[in-house]
Coordinates of C-alpha atoms in Angstrom, one line a residue:
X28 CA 34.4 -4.8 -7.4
X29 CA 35.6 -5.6 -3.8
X30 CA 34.3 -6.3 -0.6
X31 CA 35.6 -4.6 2.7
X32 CA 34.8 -5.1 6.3
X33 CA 32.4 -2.3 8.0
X34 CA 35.3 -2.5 11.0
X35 CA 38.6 -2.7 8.6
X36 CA 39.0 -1.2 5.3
X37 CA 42.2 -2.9 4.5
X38 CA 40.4 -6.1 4.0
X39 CA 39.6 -6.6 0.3
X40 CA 37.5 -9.6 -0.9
X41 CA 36.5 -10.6 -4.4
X42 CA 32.9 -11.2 -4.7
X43 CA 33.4 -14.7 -4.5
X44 CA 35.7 -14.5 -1.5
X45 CA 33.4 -12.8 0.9
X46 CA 29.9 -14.8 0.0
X47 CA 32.2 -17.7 0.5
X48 CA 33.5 -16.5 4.0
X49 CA 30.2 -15.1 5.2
X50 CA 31.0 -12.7 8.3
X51 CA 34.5 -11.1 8.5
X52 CA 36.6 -12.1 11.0
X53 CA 36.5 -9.0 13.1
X54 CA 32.6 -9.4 13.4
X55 CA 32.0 -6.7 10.6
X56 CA 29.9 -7.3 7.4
X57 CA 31.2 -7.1 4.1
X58 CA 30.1 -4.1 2.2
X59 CA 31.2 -3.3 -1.9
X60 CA 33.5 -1.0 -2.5
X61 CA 31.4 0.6 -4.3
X62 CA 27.1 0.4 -5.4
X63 CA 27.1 -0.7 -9.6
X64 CA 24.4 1.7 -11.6
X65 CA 22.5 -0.2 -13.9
X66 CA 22.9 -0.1 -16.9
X67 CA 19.8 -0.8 -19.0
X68 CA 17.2 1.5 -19.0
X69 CA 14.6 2.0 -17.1
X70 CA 11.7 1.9 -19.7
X71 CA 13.0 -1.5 -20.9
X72 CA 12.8 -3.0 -17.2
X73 CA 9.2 -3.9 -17.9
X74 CA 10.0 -6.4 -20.8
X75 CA 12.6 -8.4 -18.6
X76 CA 11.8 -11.7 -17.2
X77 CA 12.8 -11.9 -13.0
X78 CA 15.7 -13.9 -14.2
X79 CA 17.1 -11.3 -16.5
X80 CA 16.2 -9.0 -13.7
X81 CA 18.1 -10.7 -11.2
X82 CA 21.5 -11.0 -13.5
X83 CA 21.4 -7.5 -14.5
X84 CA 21.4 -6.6 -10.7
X85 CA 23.6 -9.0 -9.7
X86 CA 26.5 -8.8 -12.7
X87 CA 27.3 -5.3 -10.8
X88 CA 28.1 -6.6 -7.5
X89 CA 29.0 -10.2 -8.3
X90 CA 32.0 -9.1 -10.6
X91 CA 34.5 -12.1 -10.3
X92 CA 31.4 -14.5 -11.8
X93 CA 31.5 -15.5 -14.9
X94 CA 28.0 -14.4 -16.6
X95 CA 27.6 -18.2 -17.3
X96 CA 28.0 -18.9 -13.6
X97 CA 26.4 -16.6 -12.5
X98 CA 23.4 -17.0 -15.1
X99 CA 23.4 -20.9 -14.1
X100 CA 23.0 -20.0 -10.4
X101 CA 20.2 -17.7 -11.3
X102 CA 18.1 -20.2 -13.4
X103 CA 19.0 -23.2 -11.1
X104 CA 17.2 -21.0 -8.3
X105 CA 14.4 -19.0 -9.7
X106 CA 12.8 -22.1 -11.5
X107 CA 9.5 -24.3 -10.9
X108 CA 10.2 -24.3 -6.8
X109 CA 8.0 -21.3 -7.0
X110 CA 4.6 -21.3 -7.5
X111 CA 4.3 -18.5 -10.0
X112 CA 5.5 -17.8 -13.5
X113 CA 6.4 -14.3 -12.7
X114 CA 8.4 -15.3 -9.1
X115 CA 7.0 -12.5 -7.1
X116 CA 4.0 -10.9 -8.2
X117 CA 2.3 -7.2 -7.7
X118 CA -1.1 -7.3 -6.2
X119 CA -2.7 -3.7 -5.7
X120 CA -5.0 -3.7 -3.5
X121 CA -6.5 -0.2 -1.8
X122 CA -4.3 1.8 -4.1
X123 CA -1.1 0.2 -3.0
X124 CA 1.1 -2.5 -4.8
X125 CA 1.8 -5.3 -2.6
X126 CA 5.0 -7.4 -3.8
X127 CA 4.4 -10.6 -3.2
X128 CA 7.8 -12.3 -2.0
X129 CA 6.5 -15.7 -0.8
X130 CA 6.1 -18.0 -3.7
X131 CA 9.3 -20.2 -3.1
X132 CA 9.7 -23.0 -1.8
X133 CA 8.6 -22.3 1.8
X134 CA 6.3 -19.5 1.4
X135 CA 8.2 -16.3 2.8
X136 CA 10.7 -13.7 1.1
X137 CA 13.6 -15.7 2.8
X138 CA 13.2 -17.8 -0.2
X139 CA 14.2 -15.4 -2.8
X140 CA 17.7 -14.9 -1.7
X141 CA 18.1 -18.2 -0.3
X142 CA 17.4 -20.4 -3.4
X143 CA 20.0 -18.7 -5.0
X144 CA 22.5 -18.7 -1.9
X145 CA 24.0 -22.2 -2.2
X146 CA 24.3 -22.2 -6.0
X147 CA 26.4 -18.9 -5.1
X148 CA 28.2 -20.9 -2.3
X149 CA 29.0 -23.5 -4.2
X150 CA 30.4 -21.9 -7.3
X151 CA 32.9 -19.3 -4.9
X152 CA 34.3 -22.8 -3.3
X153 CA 35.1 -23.8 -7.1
X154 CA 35.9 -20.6 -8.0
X155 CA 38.3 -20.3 -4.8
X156 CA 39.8 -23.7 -4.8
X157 CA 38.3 -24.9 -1.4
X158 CA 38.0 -28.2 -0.6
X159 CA 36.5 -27.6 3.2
X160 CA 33.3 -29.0 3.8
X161 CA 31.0 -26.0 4.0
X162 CA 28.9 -25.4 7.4
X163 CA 26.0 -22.7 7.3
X164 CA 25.7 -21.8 10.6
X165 CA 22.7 -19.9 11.2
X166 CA 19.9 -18.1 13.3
X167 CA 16.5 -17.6 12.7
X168 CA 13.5 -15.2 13.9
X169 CA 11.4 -17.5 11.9
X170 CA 12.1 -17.4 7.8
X171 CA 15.2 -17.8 7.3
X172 CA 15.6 -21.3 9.3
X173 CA 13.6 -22.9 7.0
X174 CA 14.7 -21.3 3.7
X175 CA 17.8 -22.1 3.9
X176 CA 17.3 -25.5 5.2
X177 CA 15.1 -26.1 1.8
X178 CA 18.4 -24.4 0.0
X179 CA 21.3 -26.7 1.4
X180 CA 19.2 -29.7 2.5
X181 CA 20.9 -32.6 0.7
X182 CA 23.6 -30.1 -1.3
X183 CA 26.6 -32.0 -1.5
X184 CA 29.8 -30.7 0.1
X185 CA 27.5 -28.7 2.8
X186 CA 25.8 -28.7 6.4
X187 CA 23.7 -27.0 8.1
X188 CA 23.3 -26.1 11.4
X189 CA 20.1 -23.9 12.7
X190 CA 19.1 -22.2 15.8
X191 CA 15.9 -20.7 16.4
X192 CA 14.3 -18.7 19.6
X193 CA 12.2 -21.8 20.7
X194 CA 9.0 -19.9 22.1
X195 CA 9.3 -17.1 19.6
X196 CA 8.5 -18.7 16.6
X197 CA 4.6 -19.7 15.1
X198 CA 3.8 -23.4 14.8
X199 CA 4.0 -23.3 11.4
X200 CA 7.4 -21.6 11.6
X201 CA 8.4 -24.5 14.0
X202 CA 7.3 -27.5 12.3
X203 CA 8.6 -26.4 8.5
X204 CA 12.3 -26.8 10.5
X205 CA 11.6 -29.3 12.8
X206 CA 10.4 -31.9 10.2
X207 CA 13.3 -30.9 7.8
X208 CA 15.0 -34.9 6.8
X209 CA 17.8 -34.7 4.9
X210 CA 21.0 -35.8 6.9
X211 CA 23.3 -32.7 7.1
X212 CA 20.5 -30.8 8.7
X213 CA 20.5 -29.9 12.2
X214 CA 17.4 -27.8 13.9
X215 CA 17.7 -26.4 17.5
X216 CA 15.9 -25.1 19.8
X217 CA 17.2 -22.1 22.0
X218 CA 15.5 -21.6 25.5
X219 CA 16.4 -17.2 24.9
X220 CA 15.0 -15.1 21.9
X221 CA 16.5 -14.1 18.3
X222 CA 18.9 -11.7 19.8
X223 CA 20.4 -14.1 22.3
X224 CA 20.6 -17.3 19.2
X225 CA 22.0 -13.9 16.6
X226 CA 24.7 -13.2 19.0
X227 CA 26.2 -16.4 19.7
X228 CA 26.3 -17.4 16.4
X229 CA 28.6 -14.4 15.8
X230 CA 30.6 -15.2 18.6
X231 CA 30.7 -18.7 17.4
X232 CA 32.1 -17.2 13.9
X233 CA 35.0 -14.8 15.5
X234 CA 35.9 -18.3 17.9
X235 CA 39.7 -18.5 16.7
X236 CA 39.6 -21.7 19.1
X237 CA 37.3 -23.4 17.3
X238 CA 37.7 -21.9 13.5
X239 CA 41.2 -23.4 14.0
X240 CA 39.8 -27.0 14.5
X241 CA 37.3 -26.8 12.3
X242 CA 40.2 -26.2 9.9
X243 CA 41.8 -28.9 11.0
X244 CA 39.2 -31.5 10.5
X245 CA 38.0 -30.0 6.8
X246 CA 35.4 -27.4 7.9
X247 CA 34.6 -23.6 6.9
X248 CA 31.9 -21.5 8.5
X249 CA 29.5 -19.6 6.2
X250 CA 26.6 -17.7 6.8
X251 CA 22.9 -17.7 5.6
X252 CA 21.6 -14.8 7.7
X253 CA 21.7 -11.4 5.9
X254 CA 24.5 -10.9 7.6
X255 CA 26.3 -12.6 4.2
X256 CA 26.8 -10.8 1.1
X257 CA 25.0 -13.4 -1.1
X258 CA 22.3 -12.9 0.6
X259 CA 21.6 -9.6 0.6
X260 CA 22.3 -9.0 -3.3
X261 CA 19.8 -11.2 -4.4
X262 CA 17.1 -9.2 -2.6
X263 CA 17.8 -5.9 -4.4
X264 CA 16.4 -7.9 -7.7
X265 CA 12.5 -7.7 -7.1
X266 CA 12.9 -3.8 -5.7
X267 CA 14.1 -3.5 -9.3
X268 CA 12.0 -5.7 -10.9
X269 CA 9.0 -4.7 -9.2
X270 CA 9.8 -1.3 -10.7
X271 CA 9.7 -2.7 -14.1
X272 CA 6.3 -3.8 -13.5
X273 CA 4.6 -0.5 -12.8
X274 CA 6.0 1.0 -15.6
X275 CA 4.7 -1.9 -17.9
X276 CA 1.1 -1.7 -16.5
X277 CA 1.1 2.0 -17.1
X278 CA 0.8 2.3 -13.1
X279 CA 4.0 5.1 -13.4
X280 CA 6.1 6.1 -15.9
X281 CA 9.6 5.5 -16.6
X282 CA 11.4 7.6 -14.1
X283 CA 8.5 8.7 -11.6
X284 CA 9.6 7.9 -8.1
X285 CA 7.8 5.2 -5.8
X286 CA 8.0 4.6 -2.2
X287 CA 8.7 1.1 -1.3
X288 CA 7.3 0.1 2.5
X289 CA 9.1 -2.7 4.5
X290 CA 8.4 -4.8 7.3
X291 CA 11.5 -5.0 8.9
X292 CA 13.4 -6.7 11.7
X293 CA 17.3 -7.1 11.1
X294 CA 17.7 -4.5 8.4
X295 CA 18.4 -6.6 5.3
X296 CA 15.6 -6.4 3.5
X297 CA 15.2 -2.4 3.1
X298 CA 18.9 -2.1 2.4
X299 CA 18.0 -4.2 -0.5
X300 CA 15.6 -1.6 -1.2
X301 CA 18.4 1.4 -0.7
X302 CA 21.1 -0.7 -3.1
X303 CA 18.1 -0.3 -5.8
X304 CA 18.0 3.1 -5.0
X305 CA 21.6 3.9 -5.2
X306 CA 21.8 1.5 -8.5
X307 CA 19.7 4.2 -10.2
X308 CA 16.2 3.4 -9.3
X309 CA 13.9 6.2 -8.8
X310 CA 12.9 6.0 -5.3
X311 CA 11.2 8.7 -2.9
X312 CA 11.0 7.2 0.5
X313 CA 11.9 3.7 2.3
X314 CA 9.5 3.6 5.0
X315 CA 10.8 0.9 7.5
X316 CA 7.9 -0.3 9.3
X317 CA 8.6 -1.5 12.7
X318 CA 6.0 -3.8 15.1
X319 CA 5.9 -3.2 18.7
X320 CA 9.5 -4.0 19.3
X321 CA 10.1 0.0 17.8
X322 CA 14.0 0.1 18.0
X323 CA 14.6 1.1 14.5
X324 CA 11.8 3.2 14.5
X325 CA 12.9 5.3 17.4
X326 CA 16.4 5.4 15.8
X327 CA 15.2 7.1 13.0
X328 CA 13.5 9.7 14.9
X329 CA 15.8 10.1 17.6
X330 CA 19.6 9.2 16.1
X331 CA 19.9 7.1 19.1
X332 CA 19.9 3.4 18.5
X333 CA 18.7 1.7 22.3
X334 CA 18.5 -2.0 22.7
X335 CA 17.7 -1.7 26.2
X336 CA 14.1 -2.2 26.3
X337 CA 11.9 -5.2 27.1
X338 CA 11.9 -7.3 24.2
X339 CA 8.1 -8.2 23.0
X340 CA 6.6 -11.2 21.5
X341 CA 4.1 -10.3 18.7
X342 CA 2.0 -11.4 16.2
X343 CA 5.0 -10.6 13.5
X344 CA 7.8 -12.7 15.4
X345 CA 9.9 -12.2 12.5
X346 CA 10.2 -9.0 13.5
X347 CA 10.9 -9.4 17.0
X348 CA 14.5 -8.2 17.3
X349 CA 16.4 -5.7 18.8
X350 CA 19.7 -5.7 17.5
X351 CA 18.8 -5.2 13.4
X352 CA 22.3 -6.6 12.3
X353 CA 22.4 -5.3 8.8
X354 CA 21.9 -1.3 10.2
X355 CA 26.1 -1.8 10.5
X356 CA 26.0 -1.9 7.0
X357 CA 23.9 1.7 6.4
X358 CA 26.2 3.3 9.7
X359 CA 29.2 2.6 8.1
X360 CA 28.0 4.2 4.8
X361 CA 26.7 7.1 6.9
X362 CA 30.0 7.9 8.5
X363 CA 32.0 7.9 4.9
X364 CA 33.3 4.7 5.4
X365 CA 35.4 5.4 8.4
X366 CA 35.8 1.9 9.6
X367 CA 37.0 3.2 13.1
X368 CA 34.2 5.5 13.7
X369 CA 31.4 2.3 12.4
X370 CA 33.9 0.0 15.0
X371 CA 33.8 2.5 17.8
X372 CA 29.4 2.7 17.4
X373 CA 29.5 -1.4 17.5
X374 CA 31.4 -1.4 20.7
X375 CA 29.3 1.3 22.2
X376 CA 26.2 -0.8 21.3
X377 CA 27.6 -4.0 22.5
X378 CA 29.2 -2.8 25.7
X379 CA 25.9 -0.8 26.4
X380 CA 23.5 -1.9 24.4
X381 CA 23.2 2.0 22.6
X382 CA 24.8 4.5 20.3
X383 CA 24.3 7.3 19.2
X384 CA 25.0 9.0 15.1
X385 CA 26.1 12.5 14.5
X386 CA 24.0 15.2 12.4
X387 CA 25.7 15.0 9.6
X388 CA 25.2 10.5 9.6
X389 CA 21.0 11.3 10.6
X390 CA 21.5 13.7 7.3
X391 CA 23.0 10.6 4.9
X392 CA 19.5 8.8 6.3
X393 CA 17.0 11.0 5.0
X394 CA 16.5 8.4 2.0
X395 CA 14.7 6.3 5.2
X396 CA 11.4 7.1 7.1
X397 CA 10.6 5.2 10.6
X398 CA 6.9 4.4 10.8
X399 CA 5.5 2.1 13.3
X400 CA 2.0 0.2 13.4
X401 CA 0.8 -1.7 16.8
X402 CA -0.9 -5.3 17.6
X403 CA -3.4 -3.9 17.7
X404 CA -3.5 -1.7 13.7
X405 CA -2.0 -4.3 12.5
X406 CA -5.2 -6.6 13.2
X407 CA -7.4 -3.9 12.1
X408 CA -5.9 -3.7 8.9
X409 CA -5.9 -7.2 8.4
X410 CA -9.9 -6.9 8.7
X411 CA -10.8 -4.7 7.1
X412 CA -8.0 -4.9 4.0
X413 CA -10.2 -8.6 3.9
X414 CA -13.4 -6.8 4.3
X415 CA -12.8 -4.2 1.6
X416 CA -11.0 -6.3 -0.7
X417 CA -11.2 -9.8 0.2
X418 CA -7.0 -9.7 -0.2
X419 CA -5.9 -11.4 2.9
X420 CA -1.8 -10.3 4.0
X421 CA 0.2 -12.1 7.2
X422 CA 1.2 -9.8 10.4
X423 CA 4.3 -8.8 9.0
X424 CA 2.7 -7.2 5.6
X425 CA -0.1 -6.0 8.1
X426 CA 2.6 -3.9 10.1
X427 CA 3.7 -2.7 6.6
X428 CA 0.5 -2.1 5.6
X429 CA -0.6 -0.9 8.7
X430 CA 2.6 1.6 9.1
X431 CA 2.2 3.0 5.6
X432 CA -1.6 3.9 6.3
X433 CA -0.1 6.5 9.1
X434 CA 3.5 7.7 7.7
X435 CA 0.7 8.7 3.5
X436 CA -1.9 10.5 6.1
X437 CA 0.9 12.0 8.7
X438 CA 3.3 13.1 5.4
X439 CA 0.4 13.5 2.6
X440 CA 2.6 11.3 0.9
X441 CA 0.5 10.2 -2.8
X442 CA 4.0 8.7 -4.2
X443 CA 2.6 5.0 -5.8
X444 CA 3.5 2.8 -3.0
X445 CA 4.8 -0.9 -3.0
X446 CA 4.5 -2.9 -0.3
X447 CA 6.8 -6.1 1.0
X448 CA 4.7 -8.9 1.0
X449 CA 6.8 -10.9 3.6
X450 CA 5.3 -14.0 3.8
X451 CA 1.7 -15.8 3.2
X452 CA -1.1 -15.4 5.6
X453 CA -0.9 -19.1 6.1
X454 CA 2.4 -19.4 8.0
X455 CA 0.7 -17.3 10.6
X456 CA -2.6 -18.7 10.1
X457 CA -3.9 -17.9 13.7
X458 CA -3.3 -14.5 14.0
X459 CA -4.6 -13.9 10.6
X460 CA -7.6 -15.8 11.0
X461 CA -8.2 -14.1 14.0
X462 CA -7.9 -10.8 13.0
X463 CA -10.4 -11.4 10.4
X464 CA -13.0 -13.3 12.8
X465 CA -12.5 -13.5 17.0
X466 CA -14.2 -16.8 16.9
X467 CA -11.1 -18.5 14.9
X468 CA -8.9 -17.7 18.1
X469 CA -10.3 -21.2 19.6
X470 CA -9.3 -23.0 16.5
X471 CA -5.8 -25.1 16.4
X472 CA -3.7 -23.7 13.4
X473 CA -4.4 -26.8 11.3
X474 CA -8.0 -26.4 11.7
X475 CA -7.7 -23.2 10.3
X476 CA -6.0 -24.1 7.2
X477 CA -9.0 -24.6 5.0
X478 CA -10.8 -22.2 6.3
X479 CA -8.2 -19.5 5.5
X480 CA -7.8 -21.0 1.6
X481 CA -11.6 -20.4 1.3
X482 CA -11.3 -17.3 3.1
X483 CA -8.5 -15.7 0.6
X484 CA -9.9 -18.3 -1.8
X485 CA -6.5 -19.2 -2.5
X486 CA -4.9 -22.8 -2.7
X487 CA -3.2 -24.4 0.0
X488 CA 0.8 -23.7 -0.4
X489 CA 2.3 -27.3 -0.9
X490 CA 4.5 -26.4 2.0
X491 CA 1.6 -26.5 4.5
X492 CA 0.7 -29.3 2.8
X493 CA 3.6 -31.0 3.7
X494 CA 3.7 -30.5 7.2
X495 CA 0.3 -31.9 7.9
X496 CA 1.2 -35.0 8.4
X497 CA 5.1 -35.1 8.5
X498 CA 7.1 -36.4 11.1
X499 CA 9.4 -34.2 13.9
X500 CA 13.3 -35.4 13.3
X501 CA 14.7 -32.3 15.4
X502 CA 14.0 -32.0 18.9
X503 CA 17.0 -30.5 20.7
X504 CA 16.6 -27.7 23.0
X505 CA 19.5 -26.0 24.8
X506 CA 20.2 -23.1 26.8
X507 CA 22.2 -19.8 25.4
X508 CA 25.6 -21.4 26.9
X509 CA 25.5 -24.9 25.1
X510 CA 25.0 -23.4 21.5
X511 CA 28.9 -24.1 21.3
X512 CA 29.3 -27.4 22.8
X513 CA 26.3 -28.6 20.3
X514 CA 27.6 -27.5 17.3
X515 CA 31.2 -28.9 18.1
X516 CA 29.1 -32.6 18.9
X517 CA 26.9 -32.1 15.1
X518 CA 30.2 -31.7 13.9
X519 CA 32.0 -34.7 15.6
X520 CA 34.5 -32.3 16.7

């Protein structure tokens, strides 16, 4: 197995090699050369632990690891940081499976791939004889900020730089960063949204200027978005996995199809779902559910991909992007790997902000469904999923949740569906709360915090506890245009 840029197919990376490097240096993302079939089968998924899961996934793409590396990484990560035996669990509820990915560390599905990323990290520097000091350079709607701070906080031989959209994230969002101690952790504050942080930071990577003296003075760039490899391979796991779980409830059959349902911003986590597809997983339908800021979900209808709309802030900030990096990824499958073509399509989007895919690409997508669900559904499910069940789902499941209620009645879709549980209703406990009850939207978001574990009579995650009364360490803001000059000065550069 190799690894090959989306905009040049004479690059060829081991495994190692491109989670190590992170984003290629012509700003594409590394794709295999090919998708590895698994090969156990599919009635003996159910008896498999999530670790044996994971390494059965992740032998196929991550060829140049040793199984005991790779094995080590996958029990150093998937271990007592989560708060459930099982790692993510299925919940059904209404006569849908919700997949809860939010048991890690800091109680959203960033964790899953990002407890695993710096043993990964860590073992391609070995592997690849580096002896740079590694520098995640990263930006967050949200999730990922703090997940991969919990992953490389205090990991020798690495910092960590984030930036996050400093008005687009929830208070609970903020805090878990800002209050992040260990000493090669940075958090910062960007006066412009997602898009503006996600942009720079890939200008920052394809900076031959400043790659050059970070070379100088012992430092590589890597990645922690889902823009990196390593990322995006350990998310394919619980698609599979969760699989394995139906058949062993008796909830489908070995080889009956399911629909999975994803909330979804920058694309990673539904290609995770299509890699499990194309591994051999029965799948009928990837519904990606989009919140109010509908980009993807127009693309899938129209073939036209438009960033040039007003960009909302919603209940489900996670979701608030417009430019869904990991899309590259599925267009440059779509056009038969022609790297040109895929290169061409980025430029168009970049220089203005749209592109449009032929017929025959639109026909490679029919594996995806756009569905969409508003503030205003997505509140409405929230209630009455609560009311009818007393299951209680954050904004981003509730756009899921919300979506799939429309794409079942508008398709008559029965396929058993499983839903992406994103993250815990308490990281967003004021919207949730909220939804459920008006009165709640008086209440600060720490008052609510008890009153939401009574509510979902659920325990309070540790990592709310641990914000409650921890102290802010990062408090830089800056504009778009000093991202670069701050991360040169974290680096003493």
């Amino acid at each position: 197995m190799f690894y090959t840029s989306t905009r040049d197919n004479s690059i060829k990376l081991t495994a190692s090699e491109a989670v190590l490097k992170g984003l290629s240096d012509d700003g594409g993302l590394f794709v295999p050369s090919e998708i590895p079939s698994l090969d156990i089968s599919l009635d003996k998924l159910g008896d498999m632990t999530y670790q044996e899961t994971a390494y059965e996934v992740m032998k196929g793409f991550l060829s140049d690891y040793t199984e005991e590396e790779l094995k080590n990484c996958i029990n150093n990560a998937y271990d007592s940081k989560f708060d459930t035996e099982e790692i993510a669990p299925l919940v059904e509820a209404e006569g849908e499976y919700y997949l809860e990915l939010f048991h890690g560390k800091t109680i959203a599905f960033k964790d899953m791939a990002l407890s695993i990323l710096p043993h990964l990290l860590i073992t391609a520097a070995k592997k690849n004889n580096s002896d740079k000091e590694i520098v995640i350079l990263t930006a967050t709607s949200g999730d990922t900020g703090k997940a991969a701070l919990a992953g490389f906080a205090g990991v020798e031989g690495t910092r960590i730089i984030v930036f996050y959209p400093k008005h687009g994230v929830s208070k609970v969002q903020e805090l878990q960063m800002v209050t992040q101690k260990e000493s090669n952790t940075k958090v910062i504050g960007v006066l412009g949204n997602f898009d503006d942080c996600q942009s720079k930071v890939k200008e920052l990577f394809a900076d031959e200027e400043l790659k050059a003296l970070m070379n100088e003075k012992g430092f590589q760039f890597s990645s922690a978005n889902s823009i990196n490899i390593g990322r995006l391979v350990p998310q394919v796991a619980y698609y599979v996995y969760a699989y394995g779980k139906l058949v062993k409830e008796g909830r489908i059959k070995a080889g009956d199809k399911v629909n999975f349902c994803v909330p979804t911003g920058n694309f990673g986590n539904i290609l995770a779902a299509y890699f499990a597809k194309n591994m051999g997983l029965p799948v009928n339908k990837l519904i990606c559910a989009s919140n109010d800021n509908k980009v993807l979900f127009d693309f899938f209808k129209t073939g036209e991909y438009d960033k040039n709309r007003d960009f909302i802030l919603t209940k489900s900030p996670s979701m608030d992007i417009l430019i869904s990096s990991n899309l590259e990824r599925l267009i440059y499958l779509s056009t038969g790997r022609d790297d040109e073509k895929n290169k061409s399509l980025m430029a168009d989007l970049k220089e203005k902000g749209k592109y449009c895919i032929s017929d025959d690409m639109k026909a490679f997508m029919t594996d995806f469904v756009g569905a969409y669900a508003s503030e205003e559904e997505c509140a409405a499910k929230i209630k009455s999923l609560y009311e009818d069940t007393g299951y209680v789902i954050d904004t981003h499941t509730a756009v899921a949740a919300a979506a799939y209620d429309k794409y079942s009645k508008e398709c008559n879709d029965d396929t058993v569906a499983v839903i992406a549980s994103t993250a815990s209703p308490f990281k967003f406990l004021k919207s949730v709360m909220t939804a459920i009850d008006s009165k709640n939207e008086k209440c600060d978001d720490f008052e609510l915090i008890d009153v939401l574990s009574k509510t979902a009579n659920v325990d309070v995650p540790q990592a709310i506890e641990d914000i409650r009364s921890a102290s802010i360490v990062h408090d830089t803001v800056c504009e778009i245009s000093e991202m670069k000059k701050l991360v040169m000065a974290t680096m003493g550069l």
